[in-house]
């Protein structure tokens, strides 16, 4: 990497196909929730695929609220109904399920009841 690349602002860096596709997906989401009309979506997607820099892509999303990149993962807890069924049918399987659930919760720092 040369010195010119280290000091290049992100907006001036060339955009990749993956970045263009991410922008299209975000635009599709904003259309789906009613923030964009169909003509606006079509126009912005066309501009996205013609964009050469990240700055040109950023402009397409500038007037739209930022969305979380990944949806929050649901907290895994012991499904008590499944545990009861396993206890009735196969107590060893119930024990394994319970231990694995506790172990996974401990790794995430999620407290489990019981």
Backbone as JSON, one array per atom type, in Angstrom:
{
  "sequence": "XXXXXXXXXXXXXXXXXXXXXXXXXXXXXXXXXXXXXXXXXXXXXXXXXXXXXXXXXXXXXXXXXXXXXXXXXXXXXXXXXXXXXXXXXXXXXXXXXXXXXXXXXXXXXXXXXX",
  "N": [[0.86, -1.17, 0.0], [0.63, 2.2, -0.84], [1.58, 5.58, 0.21], [-0.39, 7.36, -0.7], [-2.72, 5.84, -0.8], [-3.22, 5.33, 1.89], [-4.16, 7.72, 2.91], [-6.45, 8.31, 1.56], [-9.68, 9.47, 1.54], [-12.57, 7.65, 2.63], [-14.87, 8.07, 1.07], [-13.87, 8.55, -1.44], [-12.88, 6.2, -2.32], [-13.01, 3.45, -4.58], [-16.04, 1.8, -5.39], [-17.24, -1.48, -4.72], [-18.76, -4.34, -6.35], [-20.18, -5.8, -4.46], [-20.69, -3.86, -2.52], [-22.39, -2.17, -3.95], [-24.54, -3.9, -4.27], [-25.31, -4.21, -1.59], [-26.2, -1.62, -1.04], [-28.37, -1.54, -2.81], [-29.99, -3.49, -1.59], [-30.57, -2.23, 0.84], [-31.96, -0.02, -0.11], [-34.16, -1.36, -1.23], [-35.31, -2.3, 1.12], [-36.07, 0.13, 2.34], [-37.94, 0.95, 0.48], [-39.81, -1.1, 0.82], [-40.8, -0.55, 3.38], [-42.05, 1.79, 2.93], [-40.72, 4.24, 2.61], [-39.67, 5.04, 0.24], [-40.8, 5.68, -3.09], [-41.84, 3.65, -5.9], [-40.79, 4.71, -8.39], [-38.68, 6.29, -7.3], [-37.12, 4.33, -6.08], [-36.35, 2.76, -8.31], [-34.85, 4.66, -9.74], [-32.76, 5.28, -7.92], [-31.54, 2.78, -7.61], [-30.59, 2.33, -10.18], [-28.71, 4.41, -10.33], [-27.02, 3.55, -8.32], [-25.83, 1.25, -9.41], [-24.36, 2.44, -11.37], [-22.56, 3.9, -9.98], [-19.26, 4.81, -9.09], [-17.7, 5.33, -6.89], [-17.51, 5.03, -3.27], [-18.55, 7.25, -2.03], [-20.46, 8.17, -3.86], [-22.32, 6.18, -3.56], [-23.03, 6.52, -0.89], [-24.45, 8.92, -0.96], [-26.89, 8.15, -1.98], [-28.2, 7.05, 0.14], [-28.29, 8.98, 2.03], [-30.5, 10.57, 2.88], [-32.08, 8.82, 4.19], [-33.08, 6.94, 7.07], [-30.65, 5.36, 9.16], [-30.34, 1.9, 9.35], [-30.15, -0.93, 11.5], [-27.36, -3.05, 10.89], [-27.44, -5.87, 11.16], [-30.19, -7.85, 12.1], [-31.25, -8.03, 15.5], [-30.25, -10.85, 17.31], [-32.41, -13.4, 18.45], [-32.83, -14.11, 21.9], [-31.69, -17.09, 23.12], [-33.33, -19.4, 25.06], [-34.07, -21.96, 27.42], [-36.43, -24.07, 26.15], [-39.14, -24.82, 27.77], [-41.3, -26.52, 27.25], [-40.32, -28.3, 25.31], [-38.29, -29.42, 26.84], [-39.77, -30.79, 28.81], [-41.12, -32.68, 27.23], [-38.92, -34.09, 26.23], [-37.95, -35.07, 28.66], [-39.96, -36.89, 29.33], [-39.86, -38.7, 27.17], [-37.17, -39.31, 26.63], [-35.0, -39.19, 28.95], [-32.09, -38.93, 29.02], [-31.61, -37.47, 26.67], [-32.97, -35.14, 27.29], [-31.38, -34.17, 29.37], [-28.99, -33.64, 27.99], [-29.91, -31.67, 26.19], [-30.64, -29.64, 28.02], [-28.14, -29.09, 29.25], [-26.63, -28.22, 27.03], [-28.09, -25.93, 26.33], [-27.7, -24.32, 28.57], [-24.94, -23.99, 28.45], [-24.61, -22.61, 26.01], [-25.99, -20.25, 26.64], [-24.39, -19.27, 28.68], [-22.06, -18.63, 27.29], [-22.94, -16.46, 25.8], [-23.52, -14.78, 27.81], [-26.07, -14.63, 28.78], [-28.47, -14.81, 31.21], [-30.01, -17.73, 32.5], [-33.09, -19.09, 33.53], [-33.49, -21.25, 36.25]],
  "CA": [[0.0, 0.0, 0.0], [1.46, 3.39, -0.85], [1.1, 6.64, 1.1], [-1.61, 7.95, -1.24], [-3.87, 5.0, -0.46], [-3.49, 5.42, 3.32], [-4.82, 8.98, 3.24], [-7.6, 8.49, 0.69], [-10.95, 9.39, 2.29], [-13.42, 6.51, 2.26], [-15.83, 8.46, 0.03], [-13.21, 8.57, -2.73], [-12.49, 4.84, -2.7], [-13.88, 2.84, -5.58], [-17.05, 0.91, -4.84], [-17.24, -2.85, -5.24], [-20.08, -4.87, -6.71], [-20.85, -6.18, -3.21], [-21.18, -2.63, -1.89], [-23.54, -1.73, -4.73], [-25.64, -4.81, -3.94], [-25.77, -3.88, -0.23], [-26.99, -0.39, -1.16], [-29.64, -1.92, -3.42], [-30.79, -4.19, -0.58], [-31.07, -1.23, 1.8], [-32.99, 0.74, -0.81], [-35.33, -2.24, -1.31], [-35.92, -2.3, 2.46], [-36.74, 1.42, 2.54], [-39.13, 0.91, -0.37], [-40.77, -2.03, 1.43], [-41.43, 0.06, 4.55], [-42.78, 2.97, 2.51], [-39.94, 5.48, 2.6], [-39.39, 5.37, -1.16], [-41.79, 5.24, -4.08], [-41.25, 2.77, -6.9], [-39.89, 5.45, -9.28], [-37.48, 6.67, -6.56], [-36.32, 3.11, -5.92], [-35.75, 2.41, -9.6], [-33.83, 5.66, -10.07], [-31.61, 5.14, -7.03], [-30.85, 1.52, -7.9], [-29.85, 2.55, -11.42], [-27.55, 5.24, -9.99], [-26.12, 2.73, -7.51], [-25.05, 0.37, -10.27], [-23.46, 3.26, -12.17], [-21.63, 4.57, -9.07], [-17.88, 4.34, -9.12], [-17.06, 5.51, -5.58], [-18.35, 4.84, -2.09], [-19.26, 8.51, -1.79], [-21.64, 8.21, -4.71], [-23.3, 5.26, -2.95], [-23.49, 7.12, 0.37], [-25.42, 9.97, -1.28], [-28.18, 7.51, -2.24], [-28.82, 6.67, 1.41], [-28.09, 10.07, 2.98], [-31.75, 11.09, 3.41], [-32.84, 7.7, 4.77], [-32.55, 6.59, 8.39], [-29.75, 4.2, 9.23], [-30.95, 0.68, 9.89], [-29.12, -1.83, 12.02], [-26.81, -3.94, 9.86], [-27.98, -7.21, 11.35], [-31.24, -7.87, 13.1], [-30.84, -8.58, 16.78], [-30.52, -12.28, 17.42], [-33.27, -13.71, 19.59], [-32.15, -14.73, 23.03], [-32.05, -18.5, 23.25], [-33.58, -19.86, 26.42], [-34.55, -23.33, 27.44], [-37.84, -24.24, 25.82], [-39.6, -25.73, 28.83], [-42.18, -27.56, 26.69], [-39.45, -29.3, 24.71], [-37.6, -30.1, 27.92], [-40.72, -31.73, 29.44], [-41.33, -33.78, 26.28], [-37.71, -34.91, 26.24], [-37.88, -35.77, 29.95], [-40.89, -38.02, 29.28], [-39.5, -39.66, 26.13], [-35.76, -39.7, 26.68], [-34.32, -38.37, 29.96], [-30.71, -38.54, 28.67], [-31.67, -36.4, 25.67], [-33.37, -33.93, 28.01], [-30.2, -33.69, 30.09], [-28.07, -33.07, 26.99], [-30.52, -30.42, 25.73], [-30.55, -28.66, 29.1], [-26.73, -28.71, 29.42], [-26.22, -27.42, 25.87], [-28.75, -24.63, 26.43], [-27.0, -23.54, 29.62], [-23.6, -23.67, 27.95], [-24.75, -21.56, 24.99], [-26.38, -19.02, 27.32], [-23.23, -18.78, 29.42], [-21.14, -18.02, 26.31], [-23.5, -15.17, 25.41], [-23.75, -13.97, 29.0], [-27.5, -14.55, 28.99], [-28.87, -15.62, 32.36], [-31.1, -18.67, 32.29], [-33.86, -19.42, 34.73], [-33.41, -22.67, 36.59]],
  "C": [[0.9, 1.23, 0.0], [0.84, 4.48, 0.02], [-0.2, 7.27, 0.62], [-2.84, 7.16, -0.87], [-4.22, 5.12, 1.01], [-4.3, 6.65, 3.67], [-6.02, 9.27, 2.36], [-8.87, 8.41, 1.54], [-11.81, 8.25, 1.75], [-14.36, 6.85, 1.11], [-15.2, 8.44, -1.35], [-12.77, 7.19, -3.2], [-13.5, 4.27, -3.68], [-14.82, 1.83, -4.91], [-16.95, -0.47, -5.49], [-18.66, -3.25, -5.63], [-20.87, -5.24, -5.45], [-21.41, -4.95, -2.5], [-22.4, -2.1, -2.64], [-24.77, -2.6, -4.4], [-26.18, -4.55, -2.54], [-26.63, -2.61, -0.26], [-28.35, -0.71, -1.78], [-30.54, -2.6, -2.4], [-31.36, -3.21, 0.44], [-32.16, -0.38, 1.15], [-34.28, -0.07, -0.94], [-36.07, -2.25, 0.03], [-36.69, -0.99, 2.68], [-37.98, 1.55, 1.65], [-40.22, 0.05, 0.29], [-41.48, -1.42, 2.63], [-42.07, 1.4, 4.22], [-42.02, 4.28, 2.5], [-39.61, 5.95, 1.18], [-40.55, 4.91, -2.03], [-41.07, 4.35, -5.08], [-40.34, 3.53, -7.87], [-38.59, 5.88, -8.59], [-36.55, 5.47, -6.4], [-35.6, 2.78, -7.22], [-34.62, 3.37, -9.98], [-32.58, 5.47, -9.23], [-30.83, 3.85, -7.3], [-30.03, 1.66, -9.19], [-28.59, 3.37, -11.15], [-26.53, 4.42, -9.19], [-25.24, 1.85, -8.39], [-24.13, 1.14, -11.22], [-22.39, 3.92, -11.31], [-20.24, 3.95, -9.16], [-17.2, 4.44, -7.76], [-18.05, 5.26, -4.45], [-19.14, 6.1, -1.77], [-20.52, 8.63, -2.62], [-22.72, 7.28, -4.17], [-23.88, 5.86, -1.68], [-24.57, 8.17, 0.13], [-26.82, 9.36, -1.46], [-28.93, 7.16, -0.97], [-28.83, 7.82, 2.42], [-29.39, 10.57, 3.61], [-32.63, 10.01, 4.04], [-32.24, 7.34, 6.12], [-31.67, 5.36, 8.32], [-30.49, 3.05, 9.9], [-29.85, -0.16, 10.49], [-28.66, -2.79, 10.93], [-27.39, -5.34, 9.96], [-29.12, -7.14, 12.35], [-30.73, -8.51, 14.39], [-31.21, -10.06, 16.84], [-31.43, -12.53, 18.61], [-32.46, -14.41, 20.68], [-32.63, -16.17, 23.15], [-32.22, -18.82, 24.72], [-34.07, -21.29, 26.32], [-36.04, -23.33, 27.15], [-38.39, -25.28, 26.79], [-40.52, -26.83, 28.29], [-41.36, -28.69, 26.08], [-38.73, -30.1, 25.79], [-38.51, -31.13, 28.59], [-40.95, -32.94, 28.53], [-40.12, -34.71, 26.27], [-37.58, -35.69, 27.55], [-38.79, -37.01, 29.94], [-40.4, -39.11, 28.32], [-38.08, -40.19, 26.29], [-35.02, -38.8, 27.67], [-32.87, -38.03, 29.61], [-30.68, -37.41, 27.63], [-32.08, -35.08, 26.32], [-32.19, -33.33, 28.74], [-29.22, -33.03, 29.13], [-28.61, -31.74, 26.5], [-30.35, -29.32, 26.77], [-29.11, -28.18, 29.27], [-26.25, -27.85, 28.25], [-26.84, -26.03, 25.9], [-28.05, -23.74, 27.45], [-25.62, -23.1, 29.14], [-23.65, -22.54, 26.93], [-25.11, -20.23, 25.64], [-25.2, -18.42, 28.08], [-22.24, -18.09, 28.49], [-21.62, -16.64, 25.88], [-23.66, -14.24, 26.6], [-25.21, -13.77, 29.3], [-27.87, -15.4, 30.2], [-30.06, -16.51, 32.02], [-31.82, -18.89, 33.61], [-33.68, -20.91, 34.99], [-32.09, -23.15, 36.79]]
}
